[in-house]
mmCIF file with all atom_site columns, C-alpha atoms in Angstrom:
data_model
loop_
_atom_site.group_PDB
_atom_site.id
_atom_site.type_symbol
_atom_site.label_atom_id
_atom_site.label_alt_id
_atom_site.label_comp_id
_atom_site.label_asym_id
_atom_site.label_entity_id
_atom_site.label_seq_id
_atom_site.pdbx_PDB_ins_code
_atom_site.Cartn_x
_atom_site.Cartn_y
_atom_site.Cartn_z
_atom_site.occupancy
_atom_site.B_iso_or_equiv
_atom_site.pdbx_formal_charge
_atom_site.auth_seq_id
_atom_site.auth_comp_id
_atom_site.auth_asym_id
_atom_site.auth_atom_id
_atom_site.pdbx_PDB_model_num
ATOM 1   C CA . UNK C 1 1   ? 84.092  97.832  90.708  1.00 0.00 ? 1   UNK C CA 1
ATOM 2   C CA . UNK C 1 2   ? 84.337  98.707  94.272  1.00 0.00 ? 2   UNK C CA 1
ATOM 3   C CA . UNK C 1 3   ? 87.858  98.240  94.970  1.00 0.00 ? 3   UNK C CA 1
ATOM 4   C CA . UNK C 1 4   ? 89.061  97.178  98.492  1.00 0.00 ? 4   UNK C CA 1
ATOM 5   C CA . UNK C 1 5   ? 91.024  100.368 99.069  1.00 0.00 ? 5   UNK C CA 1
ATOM 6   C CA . UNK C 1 6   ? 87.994  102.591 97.921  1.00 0.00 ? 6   UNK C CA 1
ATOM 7   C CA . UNK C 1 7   ? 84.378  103.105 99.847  1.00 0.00 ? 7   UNK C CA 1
ATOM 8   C CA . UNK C 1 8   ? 81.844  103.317 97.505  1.00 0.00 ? 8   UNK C CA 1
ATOM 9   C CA . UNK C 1 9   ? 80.835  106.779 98.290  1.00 0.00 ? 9   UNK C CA 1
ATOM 10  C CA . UNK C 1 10  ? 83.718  108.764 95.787  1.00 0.00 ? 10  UNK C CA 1
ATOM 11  C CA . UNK C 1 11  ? 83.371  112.054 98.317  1.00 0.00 ? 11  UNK C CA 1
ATOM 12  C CA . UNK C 1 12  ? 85.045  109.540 101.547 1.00 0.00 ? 12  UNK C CA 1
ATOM 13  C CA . UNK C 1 13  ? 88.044  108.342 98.950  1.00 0.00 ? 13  UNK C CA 1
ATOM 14  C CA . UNK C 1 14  ? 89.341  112.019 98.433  1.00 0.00 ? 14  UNK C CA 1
ATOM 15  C CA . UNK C 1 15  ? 88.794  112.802 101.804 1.00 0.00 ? 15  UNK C CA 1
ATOM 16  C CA . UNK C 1 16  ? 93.064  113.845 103.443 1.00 0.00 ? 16  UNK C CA 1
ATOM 17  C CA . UNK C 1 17  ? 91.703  112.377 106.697 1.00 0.00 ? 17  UNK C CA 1
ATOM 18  C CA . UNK C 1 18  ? 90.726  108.476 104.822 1.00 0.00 ? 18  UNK C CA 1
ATOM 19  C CA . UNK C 1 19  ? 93.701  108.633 103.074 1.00 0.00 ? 19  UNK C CA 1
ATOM 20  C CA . UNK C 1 20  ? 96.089  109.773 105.950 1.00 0.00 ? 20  UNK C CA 1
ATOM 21  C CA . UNK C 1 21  ? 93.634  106.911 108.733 1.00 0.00 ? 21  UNK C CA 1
ATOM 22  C CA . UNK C 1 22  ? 94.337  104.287 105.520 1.00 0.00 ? 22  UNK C CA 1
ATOM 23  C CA . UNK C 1 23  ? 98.128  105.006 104.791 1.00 0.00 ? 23  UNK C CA 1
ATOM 24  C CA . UNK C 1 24  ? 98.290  104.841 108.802 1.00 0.00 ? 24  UNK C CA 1
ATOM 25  C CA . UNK C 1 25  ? 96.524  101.409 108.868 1.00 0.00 ? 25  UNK C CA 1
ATOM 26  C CA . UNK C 1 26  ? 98.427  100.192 106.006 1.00 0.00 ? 26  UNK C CA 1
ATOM 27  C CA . UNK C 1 27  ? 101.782 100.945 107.162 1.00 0.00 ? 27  UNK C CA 1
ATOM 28  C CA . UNK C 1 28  ? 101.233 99.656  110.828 1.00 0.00 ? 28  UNK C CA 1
ATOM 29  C CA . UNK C 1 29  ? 100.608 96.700  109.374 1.00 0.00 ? 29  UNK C CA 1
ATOM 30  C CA . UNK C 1 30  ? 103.719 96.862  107.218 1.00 0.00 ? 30  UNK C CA 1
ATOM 31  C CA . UNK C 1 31  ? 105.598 97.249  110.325 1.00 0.00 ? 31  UNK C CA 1
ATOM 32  C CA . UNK C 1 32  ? 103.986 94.647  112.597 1.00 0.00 ? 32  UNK C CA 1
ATOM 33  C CA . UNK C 1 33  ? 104.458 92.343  109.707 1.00 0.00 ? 33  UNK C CA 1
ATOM 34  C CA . UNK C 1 34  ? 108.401 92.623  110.552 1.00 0.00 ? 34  UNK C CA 1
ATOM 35  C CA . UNK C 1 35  ? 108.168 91.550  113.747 1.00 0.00 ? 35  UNK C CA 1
ATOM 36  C CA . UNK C 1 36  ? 105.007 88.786  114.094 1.00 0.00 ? 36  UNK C CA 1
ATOM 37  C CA . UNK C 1 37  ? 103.712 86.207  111.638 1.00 0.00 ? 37  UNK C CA 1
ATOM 38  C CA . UNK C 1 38  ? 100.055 87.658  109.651 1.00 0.00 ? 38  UNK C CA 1
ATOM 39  C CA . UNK C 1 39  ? 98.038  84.948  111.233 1.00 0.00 ? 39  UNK C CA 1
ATOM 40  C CA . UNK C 1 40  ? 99.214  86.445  115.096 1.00 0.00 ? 40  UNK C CA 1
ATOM 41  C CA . UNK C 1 41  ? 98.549  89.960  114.534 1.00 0.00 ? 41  UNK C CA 1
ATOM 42  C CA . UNK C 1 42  ? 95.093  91.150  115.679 1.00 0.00 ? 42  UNK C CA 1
ATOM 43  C CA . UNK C 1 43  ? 93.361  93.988  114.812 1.00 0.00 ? 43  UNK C CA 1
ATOM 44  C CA . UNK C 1 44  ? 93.490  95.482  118.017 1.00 0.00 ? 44  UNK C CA 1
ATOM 45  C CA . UNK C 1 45  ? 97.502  95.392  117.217 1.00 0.00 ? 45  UNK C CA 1
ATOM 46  C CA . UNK C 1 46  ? 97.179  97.132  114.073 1.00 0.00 ? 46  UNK C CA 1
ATOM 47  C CA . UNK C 1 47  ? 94.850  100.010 115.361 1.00 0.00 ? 47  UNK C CA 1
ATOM 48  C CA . UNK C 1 48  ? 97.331  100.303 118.290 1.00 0.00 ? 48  UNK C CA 1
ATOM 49  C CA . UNK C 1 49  ? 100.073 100.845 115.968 1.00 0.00 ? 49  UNK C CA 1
ATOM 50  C CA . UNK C 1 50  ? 98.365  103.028 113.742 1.00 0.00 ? 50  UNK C CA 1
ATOM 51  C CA . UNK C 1 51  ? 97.355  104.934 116.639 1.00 0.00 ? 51  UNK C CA 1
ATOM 52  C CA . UNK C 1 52  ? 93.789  105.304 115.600 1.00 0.00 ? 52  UNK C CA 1
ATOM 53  C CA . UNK C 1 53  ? 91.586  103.222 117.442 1.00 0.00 ? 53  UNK C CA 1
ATOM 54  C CA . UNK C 1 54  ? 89.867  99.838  116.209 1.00 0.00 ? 54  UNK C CA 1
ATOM 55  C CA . UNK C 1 55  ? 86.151  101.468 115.487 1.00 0.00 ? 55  UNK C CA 1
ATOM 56  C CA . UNK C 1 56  ? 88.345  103.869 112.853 1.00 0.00 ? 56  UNK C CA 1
ATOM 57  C CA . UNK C 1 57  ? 90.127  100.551 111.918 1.00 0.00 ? 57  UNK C CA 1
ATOM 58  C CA . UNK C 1 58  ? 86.671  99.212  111.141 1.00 0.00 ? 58  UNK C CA 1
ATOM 59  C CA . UNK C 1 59  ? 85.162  101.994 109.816 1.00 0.00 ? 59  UNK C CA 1
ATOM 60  C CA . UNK C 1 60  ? 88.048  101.415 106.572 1.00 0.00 ? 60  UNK C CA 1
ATOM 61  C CA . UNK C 1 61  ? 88.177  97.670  106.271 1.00 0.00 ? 61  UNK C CA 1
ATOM 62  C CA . UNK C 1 62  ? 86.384  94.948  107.476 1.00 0.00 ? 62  UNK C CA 1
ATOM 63  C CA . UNK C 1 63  ? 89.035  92.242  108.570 1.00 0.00 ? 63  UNK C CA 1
ATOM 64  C CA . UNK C 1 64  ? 92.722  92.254  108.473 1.00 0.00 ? 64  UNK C CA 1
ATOM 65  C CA . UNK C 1 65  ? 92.797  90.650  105.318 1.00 0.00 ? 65  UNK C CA 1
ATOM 66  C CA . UNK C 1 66  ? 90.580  92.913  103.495 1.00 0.00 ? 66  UNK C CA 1
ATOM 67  C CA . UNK C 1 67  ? 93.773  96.116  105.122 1.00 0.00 ? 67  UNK C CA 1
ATOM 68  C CA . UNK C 1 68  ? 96.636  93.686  103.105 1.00 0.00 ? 68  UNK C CA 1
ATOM 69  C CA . UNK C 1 69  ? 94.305  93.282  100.004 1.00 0.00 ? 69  UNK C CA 1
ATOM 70  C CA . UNK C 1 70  ? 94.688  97.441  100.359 1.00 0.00 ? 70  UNK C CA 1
ATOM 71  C CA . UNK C 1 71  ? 98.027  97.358  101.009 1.00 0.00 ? 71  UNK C CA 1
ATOM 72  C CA . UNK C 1 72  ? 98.893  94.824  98.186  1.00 0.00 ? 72  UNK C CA 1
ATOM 73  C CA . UNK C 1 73  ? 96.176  97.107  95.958  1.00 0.00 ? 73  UNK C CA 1
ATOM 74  C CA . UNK C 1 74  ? 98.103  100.339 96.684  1.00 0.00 ? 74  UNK C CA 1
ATOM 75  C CA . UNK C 1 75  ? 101.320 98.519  96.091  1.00 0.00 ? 75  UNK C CA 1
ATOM 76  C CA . UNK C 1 76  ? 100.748 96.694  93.021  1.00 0.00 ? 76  UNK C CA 1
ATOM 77  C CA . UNK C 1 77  ? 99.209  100.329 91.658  1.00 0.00 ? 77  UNK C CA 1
ATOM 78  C CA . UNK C 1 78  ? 102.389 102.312 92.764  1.00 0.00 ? 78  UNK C CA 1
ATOM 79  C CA . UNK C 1 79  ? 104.596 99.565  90.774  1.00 0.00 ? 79  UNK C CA 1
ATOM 80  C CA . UNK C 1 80  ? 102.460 100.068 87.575  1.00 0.00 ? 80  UNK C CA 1
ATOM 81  C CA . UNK C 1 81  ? 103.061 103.926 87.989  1.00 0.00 ? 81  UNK C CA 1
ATOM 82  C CA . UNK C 1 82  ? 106.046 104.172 88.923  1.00 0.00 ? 82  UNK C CA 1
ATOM 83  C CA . UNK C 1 83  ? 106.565 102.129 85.443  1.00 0.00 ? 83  UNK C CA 1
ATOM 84  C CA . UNK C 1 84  ? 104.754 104.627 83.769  1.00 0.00 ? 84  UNK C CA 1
ATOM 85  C CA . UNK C 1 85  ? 102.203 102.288 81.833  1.00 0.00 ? 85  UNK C CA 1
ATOM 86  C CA . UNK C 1 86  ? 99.394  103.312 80.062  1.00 0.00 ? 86  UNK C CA 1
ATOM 87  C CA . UNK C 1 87  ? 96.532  101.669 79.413  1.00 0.00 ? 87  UNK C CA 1
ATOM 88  C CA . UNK C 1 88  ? 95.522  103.010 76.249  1.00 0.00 ? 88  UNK C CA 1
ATOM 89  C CA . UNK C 1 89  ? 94.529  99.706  74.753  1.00 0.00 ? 89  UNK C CA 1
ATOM 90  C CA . UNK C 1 90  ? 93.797  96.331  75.760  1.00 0.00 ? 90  UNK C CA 1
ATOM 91  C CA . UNK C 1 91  ? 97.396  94.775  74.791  1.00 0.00 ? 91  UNK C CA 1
ATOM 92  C CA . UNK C 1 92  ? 99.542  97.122  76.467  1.00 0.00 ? 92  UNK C CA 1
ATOM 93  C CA . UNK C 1 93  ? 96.848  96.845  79.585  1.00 0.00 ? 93  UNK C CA 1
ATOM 94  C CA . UNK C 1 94  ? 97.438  93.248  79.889  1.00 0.00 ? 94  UNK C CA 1
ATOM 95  C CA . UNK C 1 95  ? 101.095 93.491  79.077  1.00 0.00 ? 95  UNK C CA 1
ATOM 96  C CA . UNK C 1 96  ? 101.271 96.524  81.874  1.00 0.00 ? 96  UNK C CA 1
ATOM 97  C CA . UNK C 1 97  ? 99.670  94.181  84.799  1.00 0.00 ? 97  UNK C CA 1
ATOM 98  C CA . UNK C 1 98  ? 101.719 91.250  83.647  1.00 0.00 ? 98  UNK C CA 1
ATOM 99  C CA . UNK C 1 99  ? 104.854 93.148  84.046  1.00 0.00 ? 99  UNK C CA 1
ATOM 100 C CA . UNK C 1 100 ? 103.294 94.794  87.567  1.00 0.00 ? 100 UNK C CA 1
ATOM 101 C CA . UNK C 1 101 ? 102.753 91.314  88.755  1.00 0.00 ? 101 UNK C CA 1
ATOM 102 C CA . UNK C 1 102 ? 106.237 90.286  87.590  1.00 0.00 ? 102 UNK C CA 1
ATOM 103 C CA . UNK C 1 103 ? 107.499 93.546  89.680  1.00 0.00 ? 103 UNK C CA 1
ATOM 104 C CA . UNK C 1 104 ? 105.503 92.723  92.569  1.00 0.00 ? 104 UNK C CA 1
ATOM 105 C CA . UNK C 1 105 ? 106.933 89.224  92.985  1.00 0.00 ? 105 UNK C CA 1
ATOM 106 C CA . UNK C 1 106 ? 110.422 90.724  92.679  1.00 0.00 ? 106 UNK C CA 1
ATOM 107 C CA . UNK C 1 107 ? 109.823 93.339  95.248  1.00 0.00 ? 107 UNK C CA 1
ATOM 108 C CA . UNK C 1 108 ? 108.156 91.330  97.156  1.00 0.00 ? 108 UNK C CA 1
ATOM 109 C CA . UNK C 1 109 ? 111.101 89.010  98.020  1.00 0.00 ? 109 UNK C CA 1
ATOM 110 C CA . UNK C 1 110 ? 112.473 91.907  99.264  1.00 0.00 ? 110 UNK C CA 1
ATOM 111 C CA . UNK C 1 111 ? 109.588 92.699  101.891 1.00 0.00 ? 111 UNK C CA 1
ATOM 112 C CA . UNK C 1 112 ? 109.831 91.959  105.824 1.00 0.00 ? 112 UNK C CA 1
ATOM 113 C CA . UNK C 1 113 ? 110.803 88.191  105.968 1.00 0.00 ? 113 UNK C CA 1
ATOM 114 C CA . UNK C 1 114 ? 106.945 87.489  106.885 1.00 0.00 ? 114 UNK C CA 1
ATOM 115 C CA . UNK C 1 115 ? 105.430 89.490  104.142 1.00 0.00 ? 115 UNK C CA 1
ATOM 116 C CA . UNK C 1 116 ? 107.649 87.432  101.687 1.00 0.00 ? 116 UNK C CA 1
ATOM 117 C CA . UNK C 1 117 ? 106.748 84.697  103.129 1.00 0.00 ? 117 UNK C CA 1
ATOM 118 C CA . UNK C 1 118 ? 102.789 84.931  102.699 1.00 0.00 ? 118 UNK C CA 1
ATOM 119 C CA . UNK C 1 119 ? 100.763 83.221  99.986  1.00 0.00 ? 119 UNK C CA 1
ATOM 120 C CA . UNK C 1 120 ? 100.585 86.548  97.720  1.00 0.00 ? 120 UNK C CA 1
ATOM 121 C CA . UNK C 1 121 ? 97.766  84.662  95.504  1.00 0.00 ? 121 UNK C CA 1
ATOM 122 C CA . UNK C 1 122 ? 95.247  85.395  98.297  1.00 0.00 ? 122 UNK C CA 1
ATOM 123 C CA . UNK C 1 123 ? 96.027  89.310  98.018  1.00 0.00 ? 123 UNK C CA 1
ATOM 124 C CA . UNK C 1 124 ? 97.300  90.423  94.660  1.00 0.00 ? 124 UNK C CA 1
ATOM 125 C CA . UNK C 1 125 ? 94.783  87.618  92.366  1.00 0.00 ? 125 UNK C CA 1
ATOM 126 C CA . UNK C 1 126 ? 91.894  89.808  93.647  1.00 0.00 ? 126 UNK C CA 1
ATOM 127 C CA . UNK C 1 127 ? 93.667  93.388  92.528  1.00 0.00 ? 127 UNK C CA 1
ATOM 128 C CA . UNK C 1 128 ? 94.401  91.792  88.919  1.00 0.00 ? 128 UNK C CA 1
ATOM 129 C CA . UNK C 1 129 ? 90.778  90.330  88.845  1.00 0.00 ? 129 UNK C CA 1
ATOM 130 C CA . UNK C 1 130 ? 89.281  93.535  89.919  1.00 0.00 ? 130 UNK C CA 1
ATOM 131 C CA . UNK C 1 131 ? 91.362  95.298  86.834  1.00 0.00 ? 131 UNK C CA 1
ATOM 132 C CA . UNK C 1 132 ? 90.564  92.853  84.322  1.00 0.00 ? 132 UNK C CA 1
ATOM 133 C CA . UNK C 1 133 ? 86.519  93.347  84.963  1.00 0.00 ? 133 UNK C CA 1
ATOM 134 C CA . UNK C 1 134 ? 87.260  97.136  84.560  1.00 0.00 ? 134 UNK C CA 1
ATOM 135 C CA . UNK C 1 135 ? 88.550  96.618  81.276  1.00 0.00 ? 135 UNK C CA 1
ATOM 136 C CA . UNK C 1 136 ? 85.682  93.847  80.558  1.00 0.00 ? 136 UNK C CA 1
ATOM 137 C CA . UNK C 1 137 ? 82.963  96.826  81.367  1.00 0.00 ? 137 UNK C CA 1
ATOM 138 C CA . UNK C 1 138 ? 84.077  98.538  78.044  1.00 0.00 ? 138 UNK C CA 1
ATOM 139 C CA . UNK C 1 139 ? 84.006  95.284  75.809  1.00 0.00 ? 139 UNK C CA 1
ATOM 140 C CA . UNK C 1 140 ? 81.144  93.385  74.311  1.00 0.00 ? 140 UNK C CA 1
ATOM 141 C CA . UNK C 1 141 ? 81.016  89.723  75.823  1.00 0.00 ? 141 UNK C CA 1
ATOM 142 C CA . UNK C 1 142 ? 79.359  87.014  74.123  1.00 0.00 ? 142 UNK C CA 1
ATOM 143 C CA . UNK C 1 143 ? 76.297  86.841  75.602  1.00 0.00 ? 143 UNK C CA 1
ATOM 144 C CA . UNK C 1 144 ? 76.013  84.560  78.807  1.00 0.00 ? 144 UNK C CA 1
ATOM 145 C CA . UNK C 1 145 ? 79.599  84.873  79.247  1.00 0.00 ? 145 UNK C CA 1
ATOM 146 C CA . UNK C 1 146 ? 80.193  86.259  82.573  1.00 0.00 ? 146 UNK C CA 1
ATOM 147 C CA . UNK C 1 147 ? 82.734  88.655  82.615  1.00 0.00 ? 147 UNK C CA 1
ATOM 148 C CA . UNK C 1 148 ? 84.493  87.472  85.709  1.00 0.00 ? 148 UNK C CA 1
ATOM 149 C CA . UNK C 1 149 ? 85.319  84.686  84.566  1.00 0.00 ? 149 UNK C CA 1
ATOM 150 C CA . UNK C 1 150 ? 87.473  85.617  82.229  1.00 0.00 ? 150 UNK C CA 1
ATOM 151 C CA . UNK C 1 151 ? 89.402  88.025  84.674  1.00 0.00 ? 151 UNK C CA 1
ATOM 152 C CA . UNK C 1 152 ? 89.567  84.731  86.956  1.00 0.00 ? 152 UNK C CA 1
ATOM 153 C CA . UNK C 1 153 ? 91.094  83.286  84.964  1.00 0.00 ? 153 UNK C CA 1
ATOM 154 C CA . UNK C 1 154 ? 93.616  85.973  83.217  1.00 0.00 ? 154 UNK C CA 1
ATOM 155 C CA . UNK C 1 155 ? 94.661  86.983  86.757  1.00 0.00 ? 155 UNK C CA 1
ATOM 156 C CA . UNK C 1 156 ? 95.330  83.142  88.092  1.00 0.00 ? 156 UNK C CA 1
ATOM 157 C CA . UNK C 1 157 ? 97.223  82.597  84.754  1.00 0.00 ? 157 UNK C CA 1
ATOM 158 C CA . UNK C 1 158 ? 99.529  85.826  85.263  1.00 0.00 ? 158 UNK C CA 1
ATOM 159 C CA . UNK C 1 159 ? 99.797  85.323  88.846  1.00 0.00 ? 159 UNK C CA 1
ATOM 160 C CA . UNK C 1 160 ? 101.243 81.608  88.120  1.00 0.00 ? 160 UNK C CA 1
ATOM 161 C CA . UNK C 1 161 ? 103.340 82.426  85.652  1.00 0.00 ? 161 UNK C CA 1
ATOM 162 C CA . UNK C 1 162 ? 104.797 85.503  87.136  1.00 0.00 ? 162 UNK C CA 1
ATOM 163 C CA . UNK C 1 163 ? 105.441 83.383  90.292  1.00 0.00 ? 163 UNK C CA 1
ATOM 164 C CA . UNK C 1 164 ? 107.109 80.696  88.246  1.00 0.00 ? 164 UNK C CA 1
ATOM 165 C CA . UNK C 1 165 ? 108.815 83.323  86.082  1.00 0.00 ? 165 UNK C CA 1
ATOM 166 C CA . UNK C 1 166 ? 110.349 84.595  89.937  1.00 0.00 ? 166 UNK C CA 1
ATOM 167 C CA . UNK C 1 167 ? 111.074 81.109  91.104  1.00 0.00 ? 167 UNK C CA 1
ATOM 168 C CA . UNK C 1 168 ? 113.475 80.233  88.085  1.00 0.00 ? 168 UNK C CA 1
ATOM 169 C CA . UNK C 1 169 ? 117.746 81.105  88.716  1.00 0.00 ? 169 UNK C CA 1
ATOM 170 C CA . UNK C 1 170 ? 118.670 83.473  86.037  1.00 0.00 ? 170 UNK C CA 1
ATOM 171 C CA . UNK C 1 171 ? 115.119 84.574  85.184  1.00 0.00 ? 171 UNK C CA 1
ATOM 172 C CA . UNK C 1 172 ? 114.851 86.565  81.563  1.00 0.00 ? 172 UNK C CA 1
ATOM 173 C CA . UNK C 1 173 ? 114.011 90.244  82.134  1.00 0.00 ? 173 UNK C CA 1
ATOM 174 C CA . UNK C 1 174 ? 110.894 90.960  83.634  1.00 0.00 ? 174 UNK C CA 1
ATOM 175 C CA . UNK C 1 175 ? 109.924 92.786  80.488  1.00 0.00 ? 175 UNK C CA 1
ATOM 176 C CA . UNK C 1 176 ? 110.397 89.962  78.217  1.00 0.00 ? 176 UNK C CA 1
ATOM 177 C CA . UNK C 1 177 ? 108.225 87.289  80.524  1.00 0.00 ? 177 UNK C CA 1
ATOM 178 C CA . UNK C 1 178 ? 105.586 89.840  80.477  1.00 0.00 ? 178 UNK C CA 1
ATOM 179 C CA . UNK C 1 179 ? 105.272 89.693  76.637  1.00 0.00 ? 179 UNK C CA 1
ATOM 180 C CA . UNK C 1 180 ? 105.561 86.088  77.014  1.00 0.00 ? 180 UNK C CA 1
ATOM 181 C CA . UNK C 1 181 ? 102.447 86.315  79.429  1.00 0.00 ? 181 UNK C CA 1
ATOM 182 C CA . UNK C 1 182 ? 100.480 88.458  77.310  1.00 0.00 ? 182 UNK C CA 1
ATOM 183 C CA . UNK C 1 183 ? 100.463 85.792  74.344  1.00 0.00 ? 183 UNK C CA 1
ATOM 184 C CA . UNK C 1 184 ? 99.670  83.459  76.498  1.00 0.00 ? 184 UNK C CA 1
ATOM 185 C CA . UNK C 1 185 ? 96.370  85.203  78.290  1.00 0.00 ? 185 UNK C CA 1
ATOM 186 C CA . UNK C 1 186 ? 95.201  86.945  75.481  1.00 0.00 ? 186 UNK C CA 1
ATOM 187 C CA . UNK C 1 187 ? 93.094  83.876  73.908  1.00 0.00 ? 187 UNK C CA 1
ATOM 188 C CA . UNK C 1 188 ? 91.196  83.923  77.255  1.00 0.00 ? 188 UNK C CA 1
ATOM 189 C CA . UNK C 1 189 ? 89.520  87.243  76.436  1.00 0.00 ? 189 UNK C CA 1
ATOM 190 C CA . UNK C 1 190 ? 89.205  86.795  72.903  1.00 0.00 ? 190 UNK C CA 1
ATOM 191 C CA . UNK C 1 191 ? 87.356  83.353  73.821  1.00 0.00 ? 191 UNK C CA 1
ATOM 192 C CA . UNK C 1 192 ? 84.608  85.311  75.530  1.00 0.00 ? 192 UNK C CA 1
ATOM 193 C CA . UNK C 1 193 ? 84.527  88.485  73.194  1.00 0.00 ? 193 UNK C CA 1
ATOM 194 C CA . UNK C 1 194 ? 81.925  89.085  70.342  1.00 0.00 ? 194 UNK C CA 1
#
């Protein structure tokens, strides 16, 4: 899966300078994102802040939104290991992003006011999808099934009930709804398994 914080060439992703020109990017955005609305920052802005200059902006990510997919990518995977899951099997994978997304949610309240404020489906649906189909590369599906649908569907399913899980006063512990969530989900990828 090429991931949206990743090139596909593995040599550019281990690179210091990538990594140091993305953290840059990533974190000017972070910072913008306290003082302006997503929709009114340009690229230009970003680059500026970064202080790298918009062909290096482009050179990592091709639109704004593909630099906060990153962003949400790098944070959702800092969440999961700073958690200290494994993903030795498939039920303490799913159970591991369920509680990440939980996390995320949480955390994410606590963000600048206009990061908190953002639709997160558009950013961190894409990040669960993308580790789902990872996951679906060493199973069998029936055949015809396509894999991503399943993963679609998985990641909307956690998303939603991670978000209403967050939404509720005197929410059980994160660990608990992701259990919870992992019941739920897991018929989706035993519906397209051999």
């Amino acid at each position: 899966m090429a991931d949206a914080t990743q090139s596909c060439n593995p040599a550019v992703n281990t690179d210091p300078r990538v990594l140091r020109s993305r953290q840059m990017l990533m974190e000017a955005l972070l910072r913008l994102l306290n003082r302006k609305e997503f929709a009114d920052i340009s690229i230009q802005e970003i680059a500026d802040e970064a202080t790298l200059n918009r062909a290096t902006f482009y050179l990592h990510y091709p639109d704004k939104n593909a630099l906060l997919q990153a962003m949400t990518a790098a944070r959702f995977r800092d969440l999961i290991a700073r958690r200290g899951l494994s993903f030795t099997n498939c039920d303490e994978a799913l159970r591991g992003i369920a509680l990440g997304v939980c996390d995320y949610l949480a955390e994410a309240s606590g963000c600048p006011a206009n990061l908190a404020k953002m639709p997160l489906e558009g950013s961190i649906i894409p990040v669960v999808e993308g580790m789902f189909a990872e996951g679906a590369e060493k199973h069998a599906m029936t055949p015809g099934t396509d894999p991503k649908l399943p993963a679609a569907a998985a990641a909307w399913a956690i998303f939603g009930a991670a978000r209403r899980w967050h939404q509720t006063p005197d929410r059980i512990p994160a660990e608990e709804m992701a259990a919870k969530i992992e019941a739920m989900v897991k018929p989706i990828f035993h519906a397209g398994s051999e």
